[in-house]
XYZ file of C-alpha atoms in Angstrom:
445
model
C 25.682 -35.860 14.032
C 21.944 -35.415 14.439
C 20.234 -32.261 15.569
C 17.342 -31.829 17.995
C 14.074 -30.408 16.414
C 13.362 -26.966 17.202
C 10.969 -26.544 20.083
C 7.736 -24.768 19.664
C 9.566 -21.730 21.101
C 12.120 -21.453 19.203
C 10.127 -21.610 16.283
C 8.190 -18.581 17.616
C 11.143 -16.636 18.463
C 12.758 -17.460 15.012
C 9.249 -16.289 13.180
C 9.397 -13.200 15.451
C 12.953 -12.157 14.346
C 12.173 -12.658 10.992
C 8.963 -10.266 10.873
C 10.521 -7.677 13.211
C 13.485 -7.821 10.741
C 11.594 -7.386 7.682
C 8.018 -5.373 9.263
C 9.723 -2.368 10.994
C 12.151 -1.075 7.989
C 9.082 -1.845 5.523
C 6.987 0.501 8.294
C 9.639 3.061 7.743
C 9.815 3.023 4.194
C 5.455 3.084 3.960
C 5.580 6.280 5.867
C 7.949 8.362 4.295
C 5.639 7.907 1.239
C 3.216 10.182 2.208
C 5.473 12.542 3.356
C 6.343 13.447 -0.215
C 2.511 15.029 -0.744
C 3.341 16.677 2.913
C 6.251 18.446 1.741
C 5.015 19.414 -1.461
C 1.948 20.910 0.267
C 3.777 22.836 3.060
C 5.743 24.188 0.311
C 3.307 24.950 -2.191
C 1.090 26.535 0.321
C 2.991 29.452 0.886
C 2.594 30.326 -2.678
C -1.176 30.863 -2.355
C -4.443 29.232 -1.832
C -5.226 28.385 -5.613
C -1.699 26.807 -5.936
C -2.560 24.781 -2.780
C -5.758 23.652 -3.965
C -4.470 23.123 -7.819
C -1.925 20.531 -5.897
C -4.514 18.588 -3.910
C -6.495 17.855 -6.944
C -3.117 16.893 -8.875
C -2.157 15.058 -5.801
C -5.157 13.125 -5.399
C -5.395 11.945 -9.182
C -1.261 11.104 -9.246
C -1.923 9.060 -5.857
C -4.801 7.473 -7.364
C -3.145 6.477 -10.882
C -0.028 5.175 -9.030
C -1.945 3.188 -6.082
C -3.773 1.267 -8.865
C -0.432 -0.194 -9.779
C 0.415 -1.395 -6.280
C 0.288 -5.164 -7.458
C 4.002 -4.430 -9.314
C 5.010 -4.519 -5.523
C 2.863 -7.177 -4.402
C 3.185 -9.806 -7.184
C 6.955 -8.969 -7.633
C 7.298 -10.001 -3.822
C 5.557 -13.088 -3.962
C 7.232 -14.576 -7.392
C 10.528 -13.870 -6.314
C 10.672 -14.716 -2.931
C 9.326 -18.322 -4.109
C 12.614 -18.430 -6.198
C 14.543 -17.118 -3.326
C 13.325 -20.253 -1.399
C 13.881 -22.684 -3.974
C 17.796 -21.382 -3.962
C 17.336 -20.170 -7.202
C 18.660 -16.104 -7.276
C 19.080 -16.273 -10.727
C 15.925 -16.935 -11.740
C 14.078 -14.617 -8.760
C 16.257 -11.548 -10.048
C 15.145 -12.450 -13.922
C 11.561 -12.623 -12.686
C 11.870 -8.954 -10.730
C 13.420 -7.775 -14.323
C 10.175 -8.703 -15.544
C 8.189 -6.620 -12.916
C 10.404 -3.738 -13.696
C 10.008 -3.775 -17.635
C 6.201 -4.462 -17.211
C 6.482 -1.354 -14.737
C 7.907 0.813 -17.669
C 5.274 -0.235 -20.465
C 2.620 0.758 -17.967
C 4.214 3.757 -16.939
C 4.484 5.141 -20.576
C 0.755 3.938 -21.473
C -0.122 6.088 -18.645
C 2.155 9.261 -19.798
C 0.142 8.749 -23.331
C -3.337 9.063 -21.380
C -2.396 11.820 -18.370
C -0.290 14.378 -20.941
C -3.450 14.920 -23.513
C -6.484 14.608 -21.201
C -5.046 16.618 -17.890
C -7.504 19.474 -18.172
C -10.044 17.109 -18.487
C -9.413 14.913 -15.718
C -8.839 18.119 -13.521
C -12.265 19.388 -14.420
C -13.767 16.140 -13.486
C -12.225 15.935 -10.142
C -14.103 19.505 -9.273
C -11.303 22.051 -9.423
C -12.292 25.565 -9.296
C -11.684 27.628 -12.286
C -8.744 29.508 -10.567
C -7.210 26.384 -8.760
C -7.497 24.337 -12.528
C -4.787 25.728 -14.404
C -2.162 25.143 -11.147
C -3.519 21.173 -11.377
C -3.117 21.239 -14.626
C 0.649 22.369 -14.718
C 1.536 20.153 -11.891
C -0.359 16.936 -13.256
C 1.486 17.041 -16.640
C 4.803 17.610 -15.296
C 4.505 15.000 -12.524
C 3.050 12.416 -14.845
C 6.395 12.520 -16.263
C 7.878 10.802 -13.181
C 4.905 7.996 -12.929
C 7.531 5.500 -14.863
C 9.939 5.921 -12.286
C 7.452 5.639 -9.323
C 6.045 2.499 -10.881
C 9.759 1.122 -11.365
C 10.004 1.939 -7.699
C 7.023 -0.005 -6.620
C 8.342 -3.417 -8.844
C 12.053 -2.623 -7.364
C 10.747 -2.473 -4.193
C 8.677 -5.993 -4.703
C 11.981 -7.332 -5.862
C 13.969 -6.383 -2.701
C 11.412 -7.651 -0.495
C 11.174 -10.803 -2.373
C 14.976 -11.128 -1.352
C 13.844 -10.777 2.037
C 15.538 -7.363 2.323
C 13.374 -4.130 3.416
C 16.097 -1.781 4.695
C 17.119 -0.610 1.085
C 14.013 0.355 0.401
C 13.957 2.440 3.959
C 17.194 3.927 3.141
C 15.866 4.613 -0.741
C 12.695 6.187 0.458
C 14.370 8.254 3.425
C 16.864 9.841 0.531
C 13.998 10.326 -1.790
C 12.417 12.077 0.751
C 14.987 14.528 1.986
C 16.170 15.000 -2.152
C 12.425 15.772 -2.988
C 12.157 18.594 0.006
C 15.336 20.419 -1.149
C 14.767 20.279 -4.848
C 11.145 21.644 -3.953
C 12.367 24.464 -2.059
C 14.946 25.365 -4.670
C 13.185 25.205 -7.639
C 9.569 26.689 -6.302
C 11.609 29.606 -4.698
C 15.153 29.522 -5.585
C 14.131 29.166 -9.356
C 11.026 30.951 -8.842
C 9.521 28.266 -10.710
C 6.135 28.024 -8.299
C 4.167 24.761 -8.734
C 5.569 23.843 -11.668
C 9.239 23.825 -9.678
C 7.511 21.433 -7.304
C 6.326 18.746 -9.892
C 9.988 19.019 -11.310
C 11.448 18.592 -7.842
C 9.109 15.675 -7.276
C 9.673 14.200 -10.731
C 13.562 14.261 -10.433
C 13.404 12.642 -6.725
C 11.052 9.777 -8.008
C 13.456 9.399 -11.017
C 16.539 9.285 -8.421
C 14.946 6.786 -6.336
C 14.251 4.679 -9.549
C 17.946 4.901 -10.451
C 19.293 3.540 -7.473
C 17.130 0.770 -7.225
C 18.083 -0.195 -10.965
C 21.920 0.032 -9.565
C 20.998 -2.375 -6.902
C 19.012 -4.704 -9.044
C 21.451 -4.586 -12.061
C 24.312 -5.514 -9.534
C 22.262 -8.468 -8.160
C 21.514 -9.713 -12.043
C 25.354 -9.328 -12.609
C 26.340 -11.110 -9.597
C 23.958 -14.127 -10.451
C 24.239 -14.240 -14.353
C 20.642 -13.076 -15.008
C 19.675 -11.514 -18.025
C 18.682 -7.446 -18.104
C 16.936 -7.767 -21.403
C 13.105 -7.550 -21.636
C 11.523 -11.055 -22.205
C 7.995 -11.006 -23.487
C 7.145 -14.334 -21.921
C 8.040 -12.892 -18.802
C 6.539 -9.984 -18.605
C 3.364 -11.506 -20.227
C 3.513 -13.679 -16.781
C 4.327 -11.162 -14.587
C 0.883 -9.202 -16.085
C -1.023 -12.260 -15.264
C 0.092 -12.632 -12.015
C -0.898 -9.067 -11.355
C -4.327 -8.929 -13.049
C -6.142 -10.304 -10.123
C -4.281 -8.154 -7.452
C -5.327 -5.080 -9.720
C -9.089 -6.353 -9.455
C -8.571 -6.281 -5.833
C -7.108 -2.937 -5.489
C -9.784 -1.232 -7.382
C -12.491 -2.616 -5.663
C -11.191 -1.477 -2.462
C -10.514 1.758 -3.772
C -14.104 1.892 -4.894
C -14.955 1.124 -1.181
C -13.152 4.029 0.201
C -14.510 6.141 -2.795
C -18.135 5.260 -1.887
C -17.623 5.566 2.256
C -16.450 9.160 1.453
C -19.096 9.935 -1.200
C -21.844 8.836 1.385
C -20.118 11.057 4.149
C -20.012 14.117 1.652
C -23.834 13.795 1.392
C -24.235 13.831 5.235
C -22.874 17.447 5.157
C -19.806 19.821 5.936
C -19.208 18.570 9.084
C -19.483 15.034 8.641
C -17.093 14.793 5.437
C -15.030 17.049 7.334
C -15.047 14.628 10.242
C -14.898 11.742 7.722
C -11.273 12.846 6.332
C -9.960 13.170 9.872
C -10.851 9.748 10.412
C -9.652 8.629 7.125
C -6.769 10.111 7.749
C -6.223 8.093 11.018
C -7.324 4.690 9.513
C -4.765 5.204 6.779
C -1.556 5.876 9.306
C -2.848 2.803 11.466
C -3.128 0.909 8.080
C 0.885 1.645 7.492
C 1.699 -0.333 10.794
C -0.516 -3.495 9.942
C 0.469 -3.628 6.150
C 4.300 -3.629 7.018
C 3.340 -6.862 8.814
C 1.596 -7.970 5.785
C 4.581 -7.229 3.763
C 6.937 -9.409 6.131
C 4.235 -11.956 5.614
C 4.580 -11.645 1.671
C 8.017 -12.219 1.543
C 8.676 -14.928 4.679
C 5.103 -16.909 3.244
C 6.491 -16.943 -0.747
C 10.111 -18.307 0.779
C 8.843 -21.120 2.707
C 6.247 -22.008 -0.053
C 9.200 -21.870 -2.503
C 11.622 -24.118 -0.240
C 8.522 -26.945 -0.349
C 8.294 -25.972 3.405
C 4.376 -26.245 3.526
C 4.379 -26.770 7.576
C 7.093 -24.096 8.195
C 4.370 -21.784 5.637
C 1.579 -22.793 8.112
C 3.582 -22.204 11.176
C 4.624 -18.581 10.145
C 0.924 -17.639 8.994
C -0.297 -18.445 12.453
C 2.564 -16.687 14.306
C 1.902 -13.525 11.687
C -1.769 -13.864 12.820
C -1.192 -13.513 16.580
C 1.024 -10.736 15.686
C -1.908 -9.032 13.720
C -4.307 -9.543 16.433
C -1.526 -7.973 19.264
C -0.834 -5.024 17.073
C -4.496 -4.517 16.374
C -5.305 -4.472 20.079
C -2.520 -2.053 21.002
C -3.170 0.308 17.848
C -7.174 0.281 19.291
C -6.146 1.063 22.595
C -4.198 4.034 21.518
C -6.894 5.471 19.237
C -9.493 5.380 22.441
C -6.911 6.903 24.900
C -5.655 9.357 22.045
C -8.700 10.720 20.771
C -9.252 13.777 22.798
C -5.869 15.025 21.602
C -5.884 13.900 18.752
C -8.775 15.858 17.415
C -7.376 19.332 18.116
C -5.007 18.606 15.626
C -7.177 18.877 12.976
C -10.071 20.871 14.282
C -11.423 23.322 16.414
C -15.037 23.275 15.493
C -17.187 21.299 17.824
C -19.732 19.989 15.490
C -16.870 18.461 13.489
C -15.169 16.842 16.615
C -18.599 15.355 18.113
C -19.058 13.731 14.909
C -15.523 12.422 14.946
C -15.471 11.091 18.170
C -17.782 8.157 17.974
C -16.566 7.168 14.520
C -13.029 7.156 15.992
C -14.534 4.427 18.675
C -15.229 2.665 15.823
C -12.271 2.474 14.151
C -10.370 1.658 17.332
C -12.899 -1.344 18.231
C -11.862 -2.481 14.570
C -8.429 -2.691 14.749
C -8.023 -6.403 15.946
C -10.003 -7.442 12.874
C -7.980 -5.221 10.555
C -4.724 -6.652 12.031
C -6.012 -10.561 11.092
C -7.089 -9.506 7.798
C -4.062 -7.356 6.886
C -1.864 -10.414 7.854
C -3.522 -12.740 6.132
C -4.056 -10.548 3.188
C -0.192 -10.672 3.062
C -0.008 -14.611 3.395
C -2.540 -14.954 0.494
C -0.627 -12.847 -1.603
C 2.827 -14.192 -0.793
C 0.982 -17.526 -1.555
C 0.400 -16.156 -5.265
C -3.387 -16.605 -4.354
C -4.310 -13.505 -6.517
C -7.381 -14.864 -7.972
C -8.999 -15.936 -4.720
C -8.281 -12.381 -3.116
C -9.902 -10.701 -6.235
C -12.965 -12.783 -5.657
C -13.195 -11.794 -2.155
C -12.883 -8.454 -2.659
C -15.409 -8.107 -5.573
C -17.724 -10.137 -3.183
C -17.080 -7.494 -0.165
C -17.587 -4.504 -2.401
C -20.943 -6.204 -3.292
C -21.714 -6.254 0.348
C -20.467 -2.948 1.470
C -22.089 -0.751 -1.663
C -25.930 -0.824 -0.845
C -25.247 -1.348 2.813
C -23.158 2.360 2.800
C -25.645 3.786 0.070
C -28.632 3.572 2.002
C -27.292 5.313 5.108
C -28.198 8.491 4.514
C -31.988 7.596 3.140
C -32.193 5.609 6.768
C -31.107 8.390 8.200
C -27.587 7.538 9.541
C -24.879 9.751 10.193
C -21.118 9.275 10.081
C -20.738 6.856 12.665
C -22.839 4.813 10.207
C -20.652 5.141 7.675
C -17.772 3.525 10.138
C -19.926 0.967 10.869
C -20.253 0.055 7.334
C -16.403 -0.100 6.994
C -16.016 -2.023 10.280
C -18.714 -4.524 8.192
C -16.501 -4.248 5.024
C -13.530 -5.457 7.308
C -15.152 -8.187 9.150
C -16.524 -9.639 5.662
C -12.527 -9.609 4.796
C -11.913 -11.359 7.466
C -14.230 -13.855 6.835
C -13.253 -14.811 3.113
C -9.621 -14.733 4.179
C -10.059 -16.628 7.287
C -12.215 -19.517 5.461
C -9.115 -19.509 2.840
C -6.478 -19.597 5.325
C -7.971 -22.606 7.322
C -8.585 -24.142 3.770
C -5.292 -25.092 3.225
C -5.802 -24.446 -0.473
C -3.379 -21.324 -0.869
C -0.635 -24.064 0.035
C 1.421 -24.532 -3.217
C 4.958 -25.610 -2.633
C 7.515 -25.066 -5.502
C 9.716 -22.110 -7.094
C 6.257 -21.347 -9.207
C 2.567 -21.803 -8.559
């Protein structure tokens, strides 16, 4: 008995179900991550201004150190998803274990660097004399949790590749609750001050990593995958992640340049920039959730040898990206008057932020396409192209942004440069998606 081919509408519905099933839990997990820092800030803030300032510096350093290694999640997702598509779960989990071992090695290396250099790093970041001791204490203790944080990234990639974003959501929620309870208990109950906050975060991160390892180890035993470190596999994971590291560093450089330029414009402009950037990051979580779904779905289709399915999924996800971007843009336009008073009562800051937020709103449809295509190419393992495209984007963005103060531009011009950056990314990613060169089928790229 033969089955009639699926209609276009049925295919779209199938893609929609897959996207929603993966993206919604992914969004929840993404939102839970910055809540760790918010809880720490709320608890430490009651200790004093110097302690809160120290936490701010140390958290920024930690966030930067961990975000640089986000390729552990991205590269692992793509590699595992391909093997899932090829119906080889043993190899999929083995690939995931290689990523986890790489995370442990990188985490140990980061600890070796941060522990002795913590005072220097804090000083370079501009901490005041009163805040520096607290920042150093928090940074040194929290750095002990970096291996766990990187294991969480790699293991999250494993589960996403296995088409499972619900478990990362549950782990993130559990970690958030544990972090809040531990911080309150250790800071106030045990009277450890800012050190208690750092230890609470370390314990919570180690607990999250332990849960992930239990899940992955069970999967490995169920499918007969080895848990031992494999030098060749770890090297392969590092090789796949290196281009994504270049991409991430280029993107971080763009954000740092934008902040540095805004800081040169004056206190009101940098304050308005921070408000605008916080909203930009929040909107990015929604779009990144669709990109994560794209990584998992595209990798699976290509691993199964279904190039046409990958193309159709890509097309549908782009439609989702555009629609989500339009909705988010409209929400920003409507909510601007209500959003700004949450952060400032200064009319000068509000006047600087209002037009910048309008630029952010108008750029959201572009951002929607960019995030989706970025996820699609990551899922296809097209890291080298993503690295080259982002370096090109940085090369165009940097001189434009750095000229803004000289030419008398304000914060709106800075965010205009950010919109230009996203447009360049759109062009490079669209050209690649149209070329079809990213479509390489098989269990490995």
